[in-house]
């Protein structure tokens, strides 16, 4: 499997709750000679709570940032509604990232049940 890319050739970032999927993506990127950064991320709810600091951590997930540059970096928290906006409004190539179904399912359940309880994975 080749690493998917934006139209400009930039590799897409993978977001997933599965460490195995994150490692597989990282291995493929490394095999292509790309630089990889794997981060554990916090999923939060800033629709219910005003700030990331006020929101409890709903779940932990993995981000695999792939770059042709010397390093990759980004934010360590994302609100569930931001994930859903990215998934529902644009293609992965436009957003620059792939959100795995496991993560999207957790985000959808946050707003379908109204629960802001932490999700165990």
mmCIF file of N, CA and C in Angstrom:
data_model
loop_
_atom_site.group_PDB
_atom_site.id
_atom_site.type_symbol
_atom_site.label_atom_id
_atom_site.label_comp_id
_atom_site.label_asym_id
_atom_site.label_seq_id
_atom_site.Cartn_x
_atom_site.Cartn_y
_atom_site.Cartn_z
ATOM 1 N N UNK A 1 0.845 -1.181 0.000
ATOM 2 C CA UNK A 1 0.000 0.000 0.000
ATOM 3 C C UNK A 1 0.887 1.240 0.000
ATOM 4 N N UNK A 2 0.733 2.089 -0.962
ATOM 5 C CA UNK A 2 1.466 3.345 -1.009
ATOM 6 C C UNK A 2 0.785 4.363 -0.096
ATOM 7 N N UNK A 3 1.566 5.253 0.478
ATOM 8 C CA UNK A 3 1.012 6.304 1.331
ATOM 9 C C UNK A 3 0.184 7.254 0.458
ATOM 10 N N UNK A 4 -1.099 7.468 0.800
ATOM 11 C CA UNK A 4 -1.928 8.379 0.011
ATOM 12 C C UNK A 4 -1.432 9.814 0.156
ATOM 13 N N UNK A 5 -1.679 10.618 -0.873
ATOM 14 C CA UNK A 5 -1.161 11.981 -0.905
ATOM 15 C C UNK A 5 -2.208 12.986 -1.347
ATOM 16 N N UNK A 6 -1.984 14.239 -0.946
ATOM 17 C CA UNK A 6 -2.780 15.355 -1.436
ATOM 18 C C UNK A 6 -2.428 15.566 -2.909
ATOM 19 N N UNK A 7 -3.258 16.314 -3.653
ATOM 20 C CA UNK A 7 -2.937 16.586 -5.060
ATOM 21 C C UNK A 7 -1.553 17.230 -5.260
ATOM 22 N N UNK A 8 -1.091 17.983 -4.255
ATOM 23 C CA UNK A 8 0.227 18.614 -4.375
ATOM 24 C C UNK A 8 1.377 17.660 -4.023
ATOM 25 N N UNK A 9 1.036 16.406 -3.684
ATOM 26 C CA UNK A 9 2.049 15.406 -3.381
ATOM 27 C C UNK A 9 2.372 15.234 -1.915
ATOM 28 N N UNK A 10 1.829 16.078 -1.058
ATOM 29 C CA UNK A 10 2.098 15.969 0.379
ATOM 30 C C UNK A 10 1.417 14.724 0.945
ATOM 31 N N UNK A 11 2.152 13.904 1.716
ATOM 32 C CA UNK A 11 1.556 12.699 2.311
ATOM 33 C C UNK A 11 0.459 13.050 3.327
ATOM 34 N N UNK A 12 -0.572 12.208 3.373
ATOM 35 C CA UNK A 12 -1.669 12.416 4.317
ATOM 36 C C UNK A 12 -1.291 11.899 5.694
ATOM 37 N N UNK A 13 -1.787 12.575 6.724
ATOM 38 C CA UNK A 13 -1.635 12.129 8.102
ATOM 39 C C UNK A 13 -2.732 11.110 8.389
ATOM 40 N N UNK A 14 -2.417 10.078 9.174
ATOM 41 C CA UNK A 14 -3.406 9.079 9.570
ATOM 42 C C UNK A 14 -3.761 9.293 11.029
ATOM 43 N N UNK A 15 -5.062 9.325 11.324
ATOM 44 C CA UNK A 15 -5.549 9.363 12.699
ATOM 45 C C UNK A 15 -6.324 8.075 12.948
ATOM 46 N N UNK A 16 -5.981 7.358 14.004
ATOM 47 C CA UNK A 16 -6.649 6.093 14.307
ATOM 48 C C UNK A 16 -6.564 5.792 15.797
ATOM 49 N N UNK A 17 -7.482 4.977 16.273
ATOM 50 C CA UNK A 17 -7.433 4.528 17.658
ATOM 51 C C UNK A 17 -6.623 3.237 17.783
ATOM 52 N N UNK A 18 -6.243 2.650 16.672
ATOM 53 C CA UNK A 18 -5.511 1.386 16.665
ATOM 54 C C UNK A 18 -4.005 1.637 16.555
ATOM 55 N N UNK A 19 -3.271 1.248 17.572
ATOM 56 C CA UNK A 19 -1.819 1.386 17.521
ATOM 57 C C UNK A 19 -1.239 0.526 16.404
ATOM 58 N N UNK A 20 -1.819 -0.641 16.167
ATOM 59 C CA UNK A 20 -1.331 -1.506 15.088
ATOM 60 C C UNK A 20 -1.464 -0.824 13.728
ATOM 61 N N UNK A 21 -2.615 -0.182 13.468
ATOM 62 C CA UNK A 21 -2.798 0.536 12.199
ATOM 63 C C UNK A 21 -1.808 1.697 12.088
ATOM 64 N N UNK A 22 -1.579 2.384 13.193
ATOM 65 C CA UNK A 22 -0.637 3.504 13.199
ATOM 66 C C UNK A 22 0.773 3.011 12.864
ATOM 67 N N UNK A 23 1.170 1.906 13.465
ATOM 68 C CA UNK A 23 2.506 1.367 13.207
ATOM 69 C C UNK A 23 2.640 0.864 11.770
ATOM 70 N N UNK A 24 1.595 0.232 11.241
ATOM 71 C CA UNK A 24 1.635 -0.225 9.846
ATOM 72 C C UNK A 24 1.816 0.953 8.894
ATOM 73 N N UNK A 25 1.093 2.036 9.143
ATOM 74 C CA UNK A 25 1.186 3.232 8.303
ATOM 75 C C UNK A 25 2.596 3.830 8.391
ATOM 76 N N UNK A 26 3.132 3.867 9.616
ATOM 77 C CA UNK A 26 4.478 4.401 9.816
ATOM 78 C C UNK A 26 5.518 3.545 9.096
ATOM 79 N N UNK A 27 5.376 2.241 9.185
ATOM 80 C CA UNK A 27 6.324 1.348 8.499
ATOM 81 C C UNK A 27 6.292 1.558 6.987
ATOM 82 N N UNK A 28 5.099 1.716 6.439
ATOM 83 C CA UNK A 28 4.978 1.947 4.994
ATOM 84 C C UNK A 28 5.629 3.268 4.599
ATOM 85 N N UNK A 29 5.402 4.296 5.400
ATOM 86 C CA UNK A 29 6.015 5.595 5.114
ATOM 87 C C UNK A 29 7.538 5.515 5.194
ATOM 88 N N UNK A 30 8.039 4.822 6.187
ATOM 89 C CA UNK A 30 9.488 4.665 6.317
ATOM 90 C C UNK A 30 10.058 3.893 5.134
ATOM 91 N N UNK A 31 9.320 2.885 4.676
ATOM 92 C CA UNK A 31 9.763 2.098 3.519
ATOM 93 C C UNK A 31 9.832 2.972 2.265
ATOM 94 N N UNK A 32 9.014 4.028 2.209
ATOM 95 C CA UNK A 32 9.032 4.964 1.084
ATOM 96 C C UNK A 32 10.081 6.059 1.267
ATOM 97 N N UNK A 33 10.815 5.996 2.393
ATOM 98 C CA UNK A 33 11.855 6.983 2.636
ATOM 99 C C UNK A 33 11.348 8.292 3.210
ATOM 100 N N UNK A 34 10.144 8.278 3.783
ATOM 101 C CA UNK A 34 9.554 9.483 4.358
ATOM 102 C C UNK A 34 9.869 9.572 5.848
ATOM 103 N N UNK A 35 9.782 10.765 6.406
ATOM 104 C CA UNK A 35 9.940 10.967 7.845
ATOM 105 C C UNK A 35 8.585 10.780 8.514
ATOM 106 N N UNK A 36 8.611 10.220 9.708
ATOM 107 C CA UNK A 36 7.372 9.872 10.400
ATOM 108 C C UNK A 36 7.426 10.360 11.839
ATOM 109 N N UNK A 37 6.293 10.867 12.313
ATOM 110 C CA UNK A 37 6.144 11.194 13.721
ATOM 111 C C UNK A 37 4.843 10.561 14.202
ATOM 112 N N UNK A 38 4.932 9.738 15.246
ATOM 113 C CA UNK A 38 3.744 9.121 15.841
ATOM 114 C C UNK A 38 3.487 9.825 17.167
ATOM 115 N N UNK A 39 2.252 10.317 17.330
ATOM 116 C CA UNK A 39 1.886 11.010 18.563
ATOM 117 C C UNK A 39 0.644 10.372 19.161
ATOM 118 N N UNK A 40 0.609 10.303 20.483
ATOM 119 C CA UNK A 40 -0.650 9.958 21.135
ATOM 120 C C UNK A 40 -1.406 11.266 21.309
ATOM 121 N N UNK A 41 -2.675 11.231 20.958
ATOM 122 C CA UNK A 41 -3.487 12.443 20.957
ATOM 123 C C UNK A 41 -4.679 12.279 21.900
ATOM 124 N N UNK A 42 -5.227 13.410 22.330
ATOM 125 C CA UNK A 42 -6.413 13.433 23.181
ATOM 126 C C UNK A 42 -7.608 13.860 22.341
ATOM 127 N N UNK A 43 -8.696 13.116 22.453
ATOM 128 C CA UNK A 43 -9.962 13.507 21.833
ATOM 129 C C UNK A 43 -10.793 14.192 22.911
ATOM 130 N N UNK A 44 -11.267 15.381 22.607
ATOM 131 C CA UNK A 44 -12.031 16.160 23.585
ATOM 132 C C UNK A 44 -13.332 16.662 22.955
ATOM 133 N N UNK A 45 -14.139 17.358 23.733
ATOM 134 C CA UNK A 45 -15.410 17.892 23.257
ATOM 135 C C UNK A 45 -15.489 19.378 23.571
ATOM 136 N N UNK A 46 -15.204 20.212 22.592
ATOM 137 C CA UNK A 46 -15.272 21.655 22.830
ATOM 138 C C UNK A 46 -16.598 22.259 22.387
ATOM 139 N N UNK A 47 -17.530 21.426 21.954
ATOM 140 C CA UNK A 47 -18.891 21.939 21.729
ATOM 141 C C UNK A 47 -19.626 22.046 23.062
ATOM 142 N N UNK A 48 -19.440 21.052 23.911
ATOM 143 C CA UNK A 48 -20.077 21.057 25.222
ATOM 144 C C UNK A 48 -19.305 21.926 26.201
ATOM 145 N N UNK A 49 -17.994 21.860 26.123
ATOM 146 C CA UNK A 49 -17.120 22.632 27.000
ATOM 147 C C UNK A 49 -16.457 23.736 26.176
ATOM 148 N N UNK A 50 -16.167 24.850 26.795
ATOM 149 C CA UNK A 50 -15.629 25.990 26.053
ATOM 150 C C UNK A 50 -14.206 25.794 25.555
ATOM 151 N N UNK A 51 -13.377 25.151 26.321
ATOM 152 C CA UNK A 51 -11.965 25.056 25.967
ATOM 153 C C UNK A 51 -11.475 23.621 26.078
ATOM 154 N N UNK A 52 -10.322 23.388 25.485
ATOM 155 C CA UNK A 52 -9.700 22.073 25.623
ATOM 156 C C UNK A 52 -9.382 21.789 27.087
ATOM 157 N N UNK A 53 -8.991 22.814 27.832
ATOM 158 C CA UNK A 53 -8.627 22.628 29.232
ATOM 159 C C UNK A 53 -9.829 22.204 30.085
ATOM 160 N N UNK A 54 -11.013 22.717 29.758
ATOM 161 C CA UNK A 54 -12.222 22.372 30.517
ATOM 162 C C UNK A 54 -12.772 21.008 30.136
ATOM 163 N N UNK A 55 -12.556 20.599 28.913
ATOM 164 C CA UNK A 55 -13.125 19.347 28.412
ATOM 165 C C UNK A 55 -12.358 18.145 28.943
ATOM 166 N N UNK A 56 -13.090 17.124 29.405
ATOM 167 C CA UNK A 56 -12.393 15.892 29.810
ATOM 168 C C UNK A 56 -11.866 15.171 28.572
ATOM 169 N N UNK A 57 -10.869 14.348 28.773
ATOM 170 C CA UNK A 57 -10.350 13.527 27.673
ATOM 171 C C UNK A 57 -11.342 12.398 27.430
ATOM 172 N N UNK A 58 -11.896 12.349 26.214
ATOM 173 C CA UNK A 58 -12.881 11.329 25.864
ATOM 174 C C UNK A 58 -12.207 10.029 25.454
ATOM 175 N N UNK A 59 -11.092 10.154 24.770
ATOM 176 C CA UNK A 59 -10.369 8.967 24.306
ATOM 177 C C UNK A 59 -8.959 9.380 23.918
ATOM 178 N N UNK A 60 -8.082 8.411 23.864
ATOM 179 C CA UNK A 60 -6.740 8.597 23.335
ATOM 180 C C UNK A 60 -6.714 7.972 21.949
ATOM 181 N N UNK A 61 -5.978 8.595 21.033
ATOM 182 C CA UNK A 61 -5.818 8.007 19.708
ATOM 183 C C UNK A 61 -4.445 8.350 19.182
ATOM 184 N N UNK A 62 -4.115 7.831 18.026
ATOM 185 C CA UNK A 62 -2.783 7.975 17.452
ATOM 186 C C UNK A 62 -2.825 8.815 16.189
ATOM 187 N N UNK A 63 -1.816 9.645 16.017
ATOM 188 C CA UNK A 63 -1.640 10.420 14.793
ATOM 189 C C UNK A 63 -0.290 10.035 14.200
ATOM 190 N N UNK A 64 -0.304 9.677 12.934
ATOM 191 C CA UNK A 64 0.935 9.373 12.223
ATOM 192 C C UNK A 64 1.109 10.461 11.174
ATOM 193 N N UNK A 65 1.977 11.422 11.481
ATOM 194 C CA UNK A 65 2.263 12.511 10.549
ATOM 195 C C UNK A 65 3.437 12.090 9.682
ATOM 196 N N UNK A 66 3.258 12.220 8.395
ATOM 197 C CA UNK A 66 4.273 11.817 7.425
ATOM 198 C C UNK A 66 4.697 13.054 6.658
ATOM 199 N N UNK A 67 5.988 13.219 6.490
ATOM 200 C CA UNK A 67 6.463 14.403 5.798
ATOM 201 C C UNK A 67 7.697 14.084 4.970
ATOM 202 N N UNK A 68 7.905 14.878 3.974
ATOM 203 C CA UNK A 68 9.139 14.770 3.200
ATOM 204 C C UNK A 68 10.166 15.756 3.751
ATOM 205 N N UNK A 69 9.745 16.589 4.717
ATOM 206 C CA UNK A 69 10.647 17.537 5.362
ATOM 207 C C UNK A 69 11.424 16.835 6.474
ATOM 208 N N UNK A 70 12.192 17.625 7.223
ATOM 209 C CA UNK A 70 13.009 17.058 8.284
ATOM 210 C C UNK A 70 12.211 16.665 9.518
ATOM 211 N N UNK A 71 11.052 17.286 9.741
ATOM 212 C CA UNK A 71 10.277 16.962 10.932
ATOM 213 C C UNK A 71 8.800 17.167 10.657
ATOM 214 N N UNK A 72 7.992 16.605 11.532
ATOM 215 C CA UNK A 72 6.539 16.767 11.452
ATOM 216 C C UNK A 72 6.052 17.180 12.832
ATOM 217 N N UNK A 73 5.124 18.112 12.887
ATOM 218 C CA UNK A 73 4.579 18.480 14.188
ATOM 219 C C UNK A 73 3.157 18.982 14.021
ATOM 220 N N UNK A 74 2.444 19.075 15.131
ATOM 221 C CA UNK A 74 1.053 19.499 15.086
ATOM 222 C C UNK A 74 0.475 19.571 16.479
ATOM 223 N N UNK A 75 -0.830 19.692 16.581
ATOM 224 C CA UNK A 75 -1.494 19.811 17.859
ATOM 225 C C UNK A 75 -1.653 18.447 18.513
ATOM 226 N N UNK A 76 -1.737 18.442 19.853
ATOM 227 C CA UNK A 76 -1.853 17.194 20.576
ATOM 228 C C UNK A 76 -3.277 16.911 21.028
ATOM 229 N N UNK A 77 -4.211 17.812 20.773
ATOM 230 C CA UNK A 77 -5.611 17.594 21.116
ATOM 231 C C UNK A 77 -6.474 18.025 19.943
ATOM 232 N N UNK A 78 -7.608 17.354 19.817
ATOM 233 C CA UNK A 78 -8.563 17.734 18.782
ATOM 234 C C UNK A 78 -9.953 17.482 19.359
ATOM 235 N N UNK A 79 -10.884 18.372 19.047
ATOM 236 C CA UNK A 79 -12.245 18.198 19.503
ATOM 237 C C UNK A 79 -12.981 17.245 18.571
ATOM 238 N N UNK A 80 -13.859 16.437 19.145
ATOM 239 C CA UNK A 80 -14.607 15.464 18.358
ATOM 240 C C UNK A 80 -15.370 16.136 17.221
ATOM 241 N N UNK A 81 -15.919 17.310 17.454
ATOM 242 C CA UNK A 81 -16.670 17.974 16.385
ATOM 243 C C UNK A 81 -15.753 18.404 15.240
ATOM 244 N N UNK A 82 -14.474 18.694 15.513
ATOM 245 C CA UNK A 82 -13.535 19.047 14.446
ATOM 246 C C UNK A 82 -13.255 17.844 13.546
ATOM 247 N N UNK A 83 -13.134 16.670 14.162
ATOM 248 C CA UNK A 83 -12.937 15.448 13.384
ATOM 249 C C UNK A 83 -14.130 15.222 12.467
ATOM 250 N N UNK A 84 -15.337 15.356 13.018
ATOM 251 C CA UNK A 84 -16.537 15.125 12.218
ATOM 252 C C UNK A 84 -16.681 16.157 11.100
ATOM 253 N N UNK A 85 -16.327 17.404 11.363
ATOM 254 C CA UNK A 85 -16.379 18.420 10.306
ATOM 255 C C UNK A 85 -15.429 18.061 9.173
ATOM 256 N N UNK A 86 -14.240 17.624 9.517
ATOM 257 C CA UNK A 86 -13.255 17.260 8.491
ATOM 258 C C UNK A 86 -13.748 16.083 7.665
ATOM 259 N N UNK A 87 -14.345 15.110 8.329
ATOM 260 C CA UNK A 87 -14.810 13.906 7.641
ATOM 261 C C UNK A 87 -16.032 14.202 6.780
ATOM 262 N N UNK A 88 -16.949 15.009 7.276
ATOM 263 C CA UNK A 88 -18.214 15.256 6.581
ATOM 264 C C UNK A 88 -18.136 16.321 5.493
ATOM 265 N N UNK A 89 -17.157 17.215 5.580
ATOM 266 C CA UNK A 89 -17.166 18.357 4.662
ATOM 267 C C UNK A 89 -16.121 18.317 3.561
ATOM 268 N N UNK A 90 -15.054 17.581 3.737
ATOM 269 C CA UNK A 90 -13.996 17.581 2.728
ATOM 270 C C UNK A 90 -13.452 16.170 2.526
ATOM 271 N N UNK A 91 -12.745 15.994 1.438
ATOM 272 C CA UNK A 91 -12.106 14.704 1.197
ATOM 273 C C UNK A 91 -10.794 14.633 1.981
ATOM 274 N N UNK A 92 -10.284 13.445 2.232
ATOM 275 C CA UNK A 92 -8.994 13.333 2.927
ATOM 276 C C UNK A 92 -7.890 14.123 2.216
ATOM 277 N N UNK A 93 -7.916 14.123 0.898
ATOM 278 C CA UNK A 93 -6.891 14.843 0.148
ATOM 279 C C UNK A 93 -6.977 16.348 0.386
ATOM 280 N N UNK A 94 -8.209 16.870 0.533
ATOM 281 C CA UNK A 94 -8.379 18.301 0.799
ATOM 282 C C UNK A 94 -7.963 18.645 2.224
ATOM 283 N N UNK A 95 -8.315 17.774 3.157
ATOM 284 C CA UNK A 95 -8.003 18.041 4.566
ATOM 285 C C UNK A 95 -6.550 17.719 4.889
ATOM 286 N N UNK A 96 -5.977 16.798 4.151
ATOM 287 C CA UNK A 96 -4.592 16.420 4.379
ATOM 288 C C UNK A 96 -4.428 15.312 5.400
ATOM 289 N N UNK A 97 -5.509 14.574 5.657
ATOM 290 C CA UNK A 97 -5.429 13.518 6.670
ATOM 291 C C UNK A 97 -6.499 12.467 6.441
ATOM 292 N N UNK A 98 -6.235 11.290 6.958
ATOM 293 C CA UNK A 98 -7.192 10.189 6.930
ATOM 294 C C UNK A 98 -7.644 9.950 8.369
ATOM 295 N N UNK A 99 -8.943 9.955 8.596
ATOM 296 C CA UNK A 99 -9.490 9.636 9.915
ATOM 297 C C UNK A 99 -10.069 8.225 9.844
ATOM 298 N N UNK A 100 -9.466 7.297 10.554
ATOM 299 C CA UNK A 100 -9.910 5.904 10.528
ATOM 300 C C UNK A 100 -11.313 5.789 11.111
ATOM 301 N N UNK A 101 -12.033 4.786 10.628
ATOM 302 C CA UNK A 101 -13.429 4.599 11.041
ATOM 303 C C UNK A 101 -13.587 4.434 12.550
ATOM 304 N N UNK A 102 -12.590 3.820 13.221
ATOM 305 C CA UNK A 102 -12.712 3.636 14.670
ATOM 306 C C UNK A 102 -12.805 4.985 15.386
ATOM 307 N N UNK A 103 -11.987 5.946 14.971
ATOM 308 C CA UNK A 103 -12.009 7.270 15.575
ATOM 309 C C UNK A 103 -13.291 8.023 15.223
ATOM 310 N N UNK A 104 -13.728 7.938 13.984
ATOM 311 C CA UNK A 104 -14.955 8.614 13.548
ATOM 312 C C UNK A 104 -16.161 8.062 14.313
ATOM 313 N N UNK A 105 -16.189 6.760 14.530
ATOM 314 C CA UNK A 105 -17.302 6.147 15.264
ATOM 315 C C UNK A 105 -17.374 6.678 16.697
ATOM 316 N N UNK A 106 -16.234 6.831 17.339
ATOM 317 C CA UNK A 106 -16.218 7.371 18.701
ATOM 318 C C UNK A 106 -16.723 8.810 18.699
ATOM 319 N N UNK A 107 -16.277 9.606 17.736
ATOM 320 C CA UNK A 107 -16.723 10.999 17.651
ATOM 321 C C UNK A 107 -18.229 11.089 17.431
ATOM 322 N N UNK A 108 -18.747 10.257 16.543
ATOM 323 C CA UNK A 108 -20.193 10.283 16.290
ATOM 324 C C UNK A 108 -20.973 9.874 17.544
ATOM 325 N N UNK A 109 -20.457 8.911 18.294
ATOM 326 C CA UNK A 109 -21.166 8.451 19.493
ATOM 327 C C UNK A 109 -21.188 9.526 20.572
ATOM 328 N N UNK A 110 -20.187 10.386 20.606
ATOM 329 C CA UNK A 110 -20.163 11.467 21.592
ATOM 330 C C UNK A 110 -21.387 12.355 21.432
ATOM 331 N N UNK A 111 -21.740 12.679 20.190
ATOM 332 C CA UNK A 111 -22.838 13.605 19.956
ATOM 333 C C UNK A 111 -24.176 12.901 19.772
ATOM 334 N N UNK A 112 -24.171 11.626 19.459
ATOM 335 C CA UNK A 112 -25.440 10.920 19.317
ATOM 336 C C UNK A 112 -26.023 10.565 20.682
ATOM 337 N N UNK A 113 -25.150 10.297 21.647
ATOM 338 C CA UNK A 113 -25.631 9.925 22.982
ATOM 339 C C UNK A 113 -25.619 11.105 23.934
ATOM 340 N N UNK A 114 -24.886 12.161 23.563
ATOM 341 C CA UNK A 114 -24.774 13.302 24.452
ATOM 342 C C UNK A 114 -23.824 13.042 25.617
ATOM 343 N N UNK A 115 -23.139 11.921 25.577
ATOM 344 C CA UNK A 115 -22.247 11.557 26.674
ATOM 345 C C UNK A 115 -20.894 12.227 26.496
ATOM 346 N N UNK A 116 -20.370 12.750 27.591
ATOM 347 C CA UNK A 116 -19.012 13.285 27.583
ATOM 348 C C UNK A 116 -18.126 12.446 28.506
ATOM 349 N N UNK A 117 -18.550 11.215 28.716
ATOM 350 C CA UNK A 117 -17.749 10.280 29.501
ATOM 351 C C UNK A 117 -16.537 9.838 28.689
ATOM 352 N N UNK A 118 -15.479 9.507 29.376
ATOM 353 C CA UNK A 118 -14.288 8.998 28.703
ATOM 354 C C UNK A 118 -14.622 7.682 28.020
ATOM 355 N N UNK A 119 -14.044 7.468 26.867
ATOM 356 C CA UNK A 119 -14.255 6.243 26.113
ATOM 357 C C UNK A 119 -13.111 5.313 26.369
ATOM 358 N N UNK A 120 -13.401 4.075 26.699
ATOM 359 C CA UNK A 120 -12.327 3.103 26.901
ATOM 360 C C UNK A 120 -12.089 2.355 25.621
ATOM 361 N N UNK A 121 -10.822 2.173 25.299
ATOM 362 C CA UNK A 121 -10.479 1.458 24.074
ATOM 363 C C UNK A 121 -9.576 0.297 24.378
#
